[in-house]
Coordinates of C-alpha atoms in Angstrom, one line a residue:
X6 CA -39.6 13.0 66.0
X7 CA -38.7 10.0 63.9
X8 CA -40.6 6.8 64.7
X9 CA -39.8 3.3 63.6
X10 CA -41.1 -0.2 63.8
X11 CA -39.3 -3.4 64.4
X12 CA -40.7 -6.4 62.4
X13 CA -39.1 -9.8 62.9
X14 CA -35.9 -8.2 64.2
X15 CA -35.7 -5.9 61.1
X16 CA -35.5 -2.1 61.6
X17 CA -38.3 -0.5 59.5
X18 CA -38.6 3.3 59.2
X19 CA -42.1 4.7 59.7
X20 CA -44.1 6.6 57.1
X21 CA -43.3 9.9 58.8
X22 CA -39.6 9.5 57.8
X23 CA -40.7 10.2 54.2
X24 CA -38.8 7.2 52.9
X25 CA -39.5 6.7 49.3
X26 CA -39.1 3.1 48.4
X27 CA -37.3 2.6 45.1
X28 CA -37.7 -1.1 44.7
X29 CA -40.5 -3.7 45.1
X30 CA -41.7 -3.8 48.6
X31 CA -44.2 -5.6 50.9
X32 CA -46.9 -3.7 52.8
X33 CA -47.4 -4.4 56.6
X34 CA -50.1 -2.9 58.7
X35 CA -49.4 -2.0 62.3
X36 CA -51.1 0.1 65.1
X37 CA -48.5 2.9 64.8
X38 CA -48.4 3.1 61.1
X39 CA -51.1 1.9 58.7
X40 CA -48.8 1.2 55.8
X41 CA -45.2 0.2 56.4
X42 CA -43.2 -0.9 53.4
X43 CA -40.3 -3.4 53.8
X44 CA -37.8 -3.6 51.0
X45 CA -37.5 -7.1 49.5
X46 CA -34.1 -7.1 47.8
X47 CA -34.1 -10.9 47.2
X48 CA -37.1 -10.5 44.8
X49 CA -35.2 -7.8 42.9
X50 CA -31.9 -9.6 42.8
X51 CA -33.2 -13.0 41.6
X52 CA -34.3 -11.7 38.2
X53 CA -31.0 -9.8 37.9
X54 CA -29.1 -13.0 38.6
X55 CA -31.1 -15.0 36.1
X56 CA -30.7 -12.3 33.5
X57 CA -27.0 -12.3 34.0
X58 CA -26.9 -16.1 33.6
X59 CA -29.0 -15.8 30.4
X60 CA -26.6 -13.2 29.0
X61 CA -23.6 -15.4 29.8
X62 CA -25.2 -18.3 28.0
X63 CA -25.8 -16.2 24.9
X64 CA -22.2 -15.1 24.9
X65 CA -21.0 -18.7 25.3
X66 CA -23.2 -19.7 22.3
X67 CA -21.7 -17.0 20.2
X68 CA -18.2 -18.0 21.3
X69 CA -18.8 -21.6 20.2
X70 CA -20.1 -20.4 16.8
X71 CA -17.0 -18.2 16.3
X72 CA -14.5 -20.8 17.4
X73 CA -16.0 -23.3 14.9
X74 CA -15.2 -20.9 12.0
X75 CA -12.1 -21.8 9.9
X76 CA -10.9 -18.1 9.9
X77 CA -11.6 -15.2 12.2
X78 CA -12.4 -11.6 11.2
X79 CA -11.1 -8.6 13.1
X80 CA -14.4 -8.3 14.9
X81 CA -14.3 -12.0 15.9
X82 CA -10.8 -11.6 17.3
X83 CA -11.8 -8.6 19.3
X84 CA -14.9 -10.4 20.6
X85 CA -12.8 -13.4 21.7
X86 CA -10.3 -11.2 23.4
X87 CA -13.0 -9.3 25.2
X88 CA -14.4 -12.6 26.6
X89 CA -11.1 -14.3 27.2
X90 CA -12.1 -16.1 30.4
X91 CA -15.3 -17.6 28.8
X92 CA -13.3 -18.7 25.7
X93 CA -10.9 -20.6 28.0
X94 CA -14.0 -22.2 29.7
X95 CA -15.5 -23.3 26.4
X96 CA -12.2 -24.8 25.3
X97 CA -11.8 -26.7 28.6
X98 CA -15.3 -28.1 28.3
X99 CA -14.7 -29.2 24.7
X100 CA -11.5 -30.9 25.6
X101 CA -13.1 -32.6 28.6
X102 CA -16.0 -33.8 26.4
X103 CA -13.7 -35.1 23.7
X104 CA -11.7 -37.0 26.3
X105 CA -14.8 -38.5 27.8
X106 CA -16.1 -39.6 24.4
X107 CA -12.7 -41.1 23.6
X108 CA -12.5 -43.0 26.9
X109 CA -16.0 -44.3 26.4
X110 CA -15.1 -46.2 23.2
X111 CA -14.4 -49.9 23.3
X112 CA -11.5 -51.4 21.4
X113 CA -9.6 -54.6 21.3
X114 CA -5.8 -55.1 21.0
X115 CA -4.3 -56.5 17.8
X116 CA -4.3 -60.4 17.8
X117 CA -0.5 -60.6 18.3
X118 CA -0.5 -58.0 21.1
X119 CA -3.4 -59.8 22.8
X120 CA -1.6 -63.1 22.6
X121 CA 1.5 -61.8 24.2
X122 CA -0.4 -59.9 26.9
X123 CA -2.3 -63.1 27.8
X124 CA 0.9 -65.0 28.1
X125 CA 2.2 -62.3 30.5
X126 CA -1.0 -62.5 32.6
X127 CA -0.8 -66.3 32.8
X128 CA 2.8 -66.1 33.9
X129 CA 1.9 -63.6 36.6
X130 CA -0.8 -66.0 37.9
X131 CA 1.6 -68.9 37.8
X132 CA 4.3 -67.1 39.8
X133 CA 2.0 -65.3 42.2
X134 CA 1.6 -66.5 45.8
X135 CA -1.7 -64.7 46.5
X136 CA -3.8 -63.6 43.5
X137 CA -7.1 -62.0 44.0
X138 CA -9.6 -60.8 41.4
X139 CA -12.0 -57.9 41.1
X140 CA -14.9 -58.6 38.6
X141 CA -17.4 -56.3 37.0
X142 CA -20.4 -56.4 34.6
X143 CA -18.1 -57.0 31.6
X144 CA -17.8 -60.7 32.5
X145 CA -21.6 -61.2 32.2
X146 CA -22.3 -59.5 28.9
X147 CA -21.9 -62.8 27.1
X148 CA -24.8 -64.1 29.3
X149 CA -27.0 -61.4 27.7
X150 CA -26.9 -59.2 30.8
X151 CA -26.1 -55.6 29.8
X152 CA -23.2 -53.8 31.4
X153 CA -23.5 -50.3 32.8
X154 CA -21.0 -48.0 31.2
X155 CA -20.3 -49.6 27.9
X156 CA -21.6 -48.0 24.6
X157 CA -24.8 -50.1 25.0
X158 CA -24.8 -50.1 28.8
X159 CA -27.8 -49.4 31.0
X160 CA -26.5 -46.1 32.4
X161 CA -25.1 -45.0 29.1
X162 CA -28.5 -45.4 27.4
X163 CA -30.3 -43.7 30.2
X164 CA -27.9 -40.8 30.2
X165 CA -28.7 -40.4 26.4
X166 CA -32.4 -40.4 27.1
X167 CA -32.9 -43.9 25.6
X168 CA -35.1 -46.7 26.9
X169 CA -33.4 -49.9 28.2
X170 CA -35.1 -53.2 27.3
X171 CA -34.1 -56.5 28.8
X172 CA -34.8 -59.2 26.3
X173 CA -34.9 -62.1 28.8
X174 CA -35.4 -62.7 32.5
X175 CA -32.2 -62.1 34.3
X176 CA -32.9 -65.3 36.2
X177 CA -32.5 -67.3 33.1
X178 CA -28.9 -66.0 32.5
X179 CA -26.3 -68.7 33.1
X180 CA -22.6 -68.5 34.1
X181 CA -20.3 -67.7 31.2
X182 CA -16.9 -69.3 30.3
X183 CA -15.2 -66.6 32.4
X184 CA -17.3 -67.5 35.4
X185 CA -16.4 -71.2 35.0
X186 CA -12.7 -70.3 34.4
X187 CA -12.6 -68.3 37.6
X188 CA -14.1 -71.1 39.6
X189 CA -11.4 -73.4 38.1
X190 CA -8.7 -71.1 39.2
X191 CA -10.1 -71.1 42.7
X192 CA -10.4 -74.9 42.6
X193 CA -6.7 -75.4 41.8
X194 CA -5.5 -72.7 44.2
X195 CA -4.2 -70.3 41.5
X196 CA -6.8 -67.7 42.7
X197 CA -7.4 -67.0 46.4
X198 CA -10.3 -64.7 46.5
X199 CA -12.9 -62.7 44.4
X200 CA -14.3 -59.2 45.0
X201 CA -17.3 -58.8 42.7
X202 CA -19.5 -55.8 41.9
X203 CA -22.0 -58.0 40.2
X204 CA -25.4 -58.7 41.6
X205 CA -26.4 -61.4 39.1
X206 CA -25.3 -64.3 41.4
X207 CA -23.5 -66.0 38.5
X208 CA -20.3 -66.5 40.5
X209 CA -22.2 -68.5 43.2
X210 CA -24.1 -70.5 40.5
X211 CA -20.8 -71.4 38.8
X212 CA -19.7 -73.2 42.0
X213 CA -17.7 -70.5 43.8
X214 CA -18.0 -71.0 47.6
X215 CA -19.6 -68.1 49.5
X216 CA -16.4 -68.2 51.6
X217 CA -14.3 -67.3 48.6
X218 CA -16.1 -64.2 47.5
X219 CA -17.2 -60.8 48.6
X220 CA -20.3 -59.7 46.7
X221 CA -19.9 -56.1 47.8
X222 CA -23.0 -54.9 46.0
X223 CA -25.2 -57.9 46.9
X224 CA -26.7 -60.9 45.2
X225 CA -30.1 -61.0 43.6
X226 CA -30.7 -64.6 44.9
X227 CA -29.9 -63.8 48.5
X228 CA -32.0 -62.4 51.3
X229 CA -31.2 -62.1 55.0
X230 CA -33.2 -61.9 58.2
X231 CA -33.3 -58.4 59.7
X232 CA -33.4 -59.8 63.2
X233 CA -31.3 -63.0 63.4
X234 CA -29.2 -62.2 60.3
X235 CA -29.6 -65.8 58.9
X236 CA -28.9 -66.0 55.2
X237 CA -31.4 -67.5 52.6
X238 CA -30.5 -68.5 49.1
X239 CA -33.4 -68.5 46.6
X240 CA -34.0 -69.9 43.2
X241 CA -35.8 -66.7 42.1
X242 CA -34.9 -63.0 42.1
X243 CA -35.6 -61.6 45.6
X244 CA -35.3 -58.0 44.6
X245 CA -38.5 -57.7 42.5
X246 CA -40.2 -55.3 44.9
X247 CA -37.2 -53.6 46.4
X248 CA -35.3 -50.5 45.5
X249 CA -33.2 -47.6 46.9
X250 CA -33.5 -47.6 50.7
X251 CA -36.4 -50.1 50.4
X252 CA -35.0 -53.6 51.0
X253 CA -37.8 -55.6 52.6
X254 CA -38.8 -58.5 50.4
X255 CA -42.2 -59.2 52.0
X256 CA -41.1 -62.7 53.2
X257 CA -40.3 -63.8 56.7
X258 CA -37.6 -65.8 58.4
X259 CA -38.5 -69.4 59.2
X260 CA -36.4 -69.3 62.3
X261 CA -37.4 -66.2 64.2
X262 CA -40.2 -64.8 62.1
X263 CA -38.3 -61.6 61.4
X264 CA -38.7 -59.8 58.1
X265 CA -36.3 -60.6 55.3
X266 CA -34.4 -58.0 53.2
X267 CA -32.4 -58.2 50.1
X268 CA -28.6 -57.6 50.1
X269 CA -28.4 -55.1 47.2
X270 CA -26.3 -51.9 47.8
X271 CA -27.5 -49.0 45.7
X272 CA -25.8 -45.6 45.1
X273 CA -25.7 -43.7 48.4
X274 CA -25.9 -46.9 50.5
X275 CA -23.2 -48.7 52.4
X276 CA -22.3 -52.4 52.5
X277 CA -21.8 -54.5 55.7
X278 CA -18.3 -55.3 57.1
X279 CA -19.3 -58.9 57.5
X280 CA -21.7 -61.1 55.6
X281 CA -23.3 -60.7 53.1
X282 CA -20.9 -58.1 51.7
X283 CA -17.8 -59.4 53.6
X284 CA -15.7 -56.3 53.5
X285 CA -13.5 -57.6 56.3
X286 CA -12.6 -60.7 54.4
X287 CA -12.0 -58.7 51.2
X288 CA -9.6 -56.3 53.0
X289 CA -7.8 -59.2 54.7
X290 CA -7.1 -60.8 51.3
X291 CA -6.1 -57.5 49.7
X292 CA -3.5 -57.0 52.5
X293 CA -2.0 -60.5 51.6
X294 CA -2.2 -60.1 47.8
X295 CA 0.8 -59.7 45.5
X296 CA -1.3 -59.7 42.3
X297 CA -4.7 -58.1 41.6
X298 CA -6.5 -58.8 38.4
X299 CA -9.4 -56.5 37.4
X300 CA -11.7 -58.2 35.0
X301 CA -14.6 -56.6 33.1
X302 CA -14.9 -53.6 35.4
X303 CA -14.7 -49.9 34.4
X304 CA -13.3 -49.3 38.0
X305 CA -15.2 -46.0 38.2
X306 CA -16.9 -47.2 41.3
X307 CA -14.2 -49.6 42.7
X308 CA -11.6 -46.8 42.6
X309 CA -13.5 -45.0 45.4
X310 CA -13.0 -48.0 47.7
X311 CA -9.6 -46.9 49.0
X312 CA -9.2 -50.1 51.1
X313 CA -9.0 -52.2 47.8
X314 CA -6.0 -50.3 46.5
X315 CA -3.7 -50.0 49.6
X316 CA -3.0 -46.4 48.8
X317 CA -1.5 -45.9 52.3
X318 CA 1.4 -48.1 51.2
X319 CA 4.4 -46.9 49.1
X320 CA 3.8 -47.8 45.4
X321 CA 6.6 -50.4 45.4
X322 CA 4.9 -52.2 48.2
X323 CA 1.5 -52.5 46.6
X324 CA 0.2 -55.6 44.7
X325 CA 0.9 -55.7 41.0
X326 CA -2.2 -54.6 39.1
X327 CA -3.4 -56.3 35.8
X328 CA -6.5 -54.9 34.1
X329 CA -8.7 -56.6 31.4
X330 CA -11.3 -54.2 30.0
X331 CA -12.3 -52.9 26.6
X332 CA -12.6 -49.3 27.8
X333 CA -10.3 -46.8 29.6
X334 CA -10.2 -47.2 33.4
X335 CA -9.0 -44.6 35.9
X336 CA -6.4 -47.2 37.1
X337 CA -4.8 -47.8 33.7
X338 CA -1.7 -45.7 34.5
X339 CA -1.1 -47.7 37.7
X340 CA -1.4 -51.1 36.0
X341 CA 1.6 -53.3 35.2
X342 CA -0.4 -54.6 32.2
X343 CA -3.6 -53.4 30.5
X344 CA -5.3 -55.8 28.2
X345 CA -8.0 -54.5 25.9
X346 CA -10.0 -57.5 25.1
X347 CA -13.3 -59.4 25.8
X348 CA -13.3 -61.3 29.1
X349 CA -14.2 -64.7 27.6
X350 CA -11.5 -64.4 24.9
X351 CA -8.8 -63.4 27.3
X352 CA -9.6 -66.1 29.9
X353 CA -9.6 -68.8 27.2
X354 CA -6.1 -67.8 26.2
X355 CA -4.9 -67.6 29.8
X356 CA -6.4 -71.0 30.7
X357 CA -4.7 -72.5 27.7
X358 CA -1.4 -71.1 28.8
X359 CA -1.9 -72.4 32.3
X360 CA -2.8 -75.9 30.9
X361 CA -6.2 -75.9 32.7
X362 CA -9.4 -77.4 31.3
X363 CA -12.6 -75.5 32.0
X364 CA -15.8 -77.5 32.4
X365 CA -19.0 -76.1 30.8
X366 CA -21.9 -75.0 32.9
X367 CA -24.5 -77.6 33.4
X368 CA -27.9 -76.5 34.8
X369 CA -28.4 -79.8 36.6
X370 CA -25.3 -79.1 38.7
X371 CA -26.0 -75.4 39.3
X372 CA -24.5 -74.7 42.7
X373 CA -27.4 -72.5 43.7
X374 CA -29.6 -75.6 43.8
X375 CA -27.5 -76.9 46.7
X376 CA -27.7 -73.7 48.7
X377 CA -31.3 -72.6 48.1
X378 CA -34.2 -73.4 50.5
X379 CA -37.6 -74.7 49.2
X380 CA -40.3 -72.2 48.3
X381 CA -43.0 -72.3 51.0
X382 CA -46.6 -72.3 49.9
X383 CA -47.2 -68.9 51.5
X384 CA -44.4 -67.4 49.4
X385 CA -45.7 -68.4 46.0
X386 CA -47.5 -65.1 45.5
X387 CA -44.6 -62.9 46.7
X388 CA -42.7 -62.9 43.4
X389 CA -43.5 -63.0 39.7
X390 CA -40.1 -63.3 38.2
X391 CA -38.9 -66.6 36.8
X392 CA -37.0 -69.3 38.6
X393 CA -33.8 -71.0 37.6
X394 CA -34.2 -74.4 36.0
X395 CA -34.9 -77.0 38.6
X396 CA -34.0 -80.6 37.6
X397 CA -35.9 -83.6 39.0
X398 CA -33.1 -84.3 41.5
X399 CA -34.0 -81.0 43.3
X400 CA -37.8 -81.2 43.0
X401 CA -38.1 -80.6 46.7
X402 CA -37.4 -76.9 46.1
X403 CA -40.8 -76.7 44.4
X404 CA -42.7 -79.2 46.5
X405 CA -45.0 -76.6 48.1
X406 CA -45.5 -74.4 45.0
X407 CA -49.1 -74.4 43.6
X408 CA -49.5 -75.4 40.0
X409 CA -50.8 -71.9 39.1
X410 CA -47.7 -70.3 40.6
X411 CA -45.4 -72.8 38.9
X412 CA -46.9 -71.8 35.5
X413 CA -46.7 -68.2 36.4
X414 CA -43.0 -68.2 37.1
X415 CA -42.0 -69.8 33.8
X416 CA -38.3 -68.9 33.5
X417 CA -38.6 -68.5 29.7
X418 CA -41.0 -65.6 30.0
X419 CA -39.1 -62.4 29.3
X420 CA -39.7 -59.2 31.2
X421 CA -42.2 -56.9 29.5
X422 CA -41.1 -54.0 31.6
X423 CA -38.8 -51.3 30.2
X424 CA -36.6 -48.8 32.0
X425 CA -36.9 -45.3 30.7
X426 CA -34.9 -42.1 31.6
X427 CA -38.1 -40.5 32.9
X428 CA -39.3 -43.4 35.0
X429 CA -39.6 -42.8 38.8
X430 CA -39.2 -45.5 41.4
X431 CA -42.0 -44.0 43.4
X432 CA -44.5 -44.8 40.7
X433 CA -43.6 -48.5 40.8
X434 CA -43.3 -48.9 44.5
X435 CA -45.0 -52.0 46.0
X436 CA -46.8 -51.6 49.3
X437 CA -44.4 -53.5 51.5
X438 CA -46.1 -52.5 54.7
X439 CA -48.4 -55.4 54.3
X440 CA -47.5 -59.0 55.1
X441 CA -47.8 -59.9 51.5
X442 CA -46.5 -57.6 48.8
X443 CA -48.8 -56.2 46.2
X444 CA -47.8 -57.8 42.9
X445 CA -48.8 -56.1 39.7
X446 CA -49.8 -58.0 36.6
X447 CA -46.7 -56.6 34.9
X448 CA -43.5 -58.1 36.3
X449 CA -41.1 -55.4 37.7
X450 CA -37.5 -55.1 36.7
X451 CA -35.2 -56.4 39.5
X452 CA -34.7 -53.9 42.3
X453 CA -30.9 -53.7 41.6
X454 CA -31.0 -53.3 37.8
X455 CA -30.5 -49.6 36.9
X456 CA -32.8 -48.2 39.5
X457 CA -30.2 -46.3 41.6
X458 CA -28.9 -44.5 38.5
X459 CA -32.4 -43.9 37.2
X460 CA -33.4 -41.8 40.2
X461 CA -30.3 -39.6 39.9
X462 CA -31.1 -39.0 36.2
X463 CA -34.7 -38.0 37.0
X464 CA -33.4 -35.2 39.3
X465 CA -31.0 -34.0 36.7
X466 CA -33.6 -33.9 34.0
X467 CA -36.0 -32.0 36.3
X468 CA -33.3 -29.4 36.8
X469 CA -32.8 -29.0 33.1
X470 CA -36.5 -28.5 32.5
X471 CA -36.6 -25.8 35.1
X472 CA -33.7 -24.0 33.4
X473 CA -35.5 -24.1 30.1
X474 CA -38.6 -22.5 31.7
X475 CA -36.5 -19.7 33.1
X476 CA -34.9 -19.0 29.8

């Protein structure tokens, strides 16, 4: 009589059935049968799958070498015909890579074309009833803050395995001509609202009112109470010890005692409808807009925010789109006008056409000084980044800072920390469970600067390493 054993809901024939296992198996001992063998097909199939992938990679390599040849022999043609589907795949990948490289290049329009384009943009601003502006990292590059996706951008370098070095404290960066021109347009009513991806706080420092801007990815000078939601503007970078899904800054609210957190939105995180990211205000102005100007943004992130583009409306009912950027953007085909030029150069020409004079930035009149609260004595050791220049007229902001701390936060001291493609946020994590953050002797890069992208790259690199081991 045939006997059997059920192990974990799996039917297993007994030894008396004379089953001869033909593949790798696992031995299980039981009372009815001393040696019961369970087939393990997964262990057998895994090497087969890996072997098939390896063979396919070898074929792809050979296809690439054959395709690169100027002429094909009879054997080459037969080989390509035999692997027709892989040949098409290789060609598609090459075409996609070439297109990506071409779109990553920066170029400027010819002087005459640039001049005429700026005249058209100025005319659009003059005749518009409700102009809004989307700004990106490209308007801050002249302030020595690297952009992200340009040829020398933070994420471009990390993607290529290069190390990113910041030559100066980001706190010491000051508003550019473009920032001051945008503030002037708001002042005279030619511009109604700004939606900015930038976390550098330069719009606020140029004089833009917090009521006229949605900083949808946060502001490095702003922290909010996690309990009463009161906002606090600071004269130093509040993100020194924060990162992806770690937003507590180690400081406390002076009203309710709640813990303060930064306002930065990393990849995979979501902004708030109301302050500080002000999505509700942004959407309200988008609905009223008849002109949208995109300045210094690749739009590769902004395009995913459907509410900014009114895609639910017919095309003829959407605002007219004007784009100023030195690279290709995914919205170029939808734009009324695309200007390939530097933000400062374009804005100088536009402001001249509009007959508006732009005042230069003066550190003594930095708008952040009016908004910021004084540094408490207990907060002196919670940060090591520099502070913005504080003139004697605002000495009260530093009244409680100890002399040692005042020397330590010299704004002219550059960051000595570098971001590398193999860095991991976990290794630089500060212990924020304590009341006072643990501050290292080396100042950290700001919590918003490249860290979100960095962690994604680490995962990708680890996968590549595992593939090489399998090969």
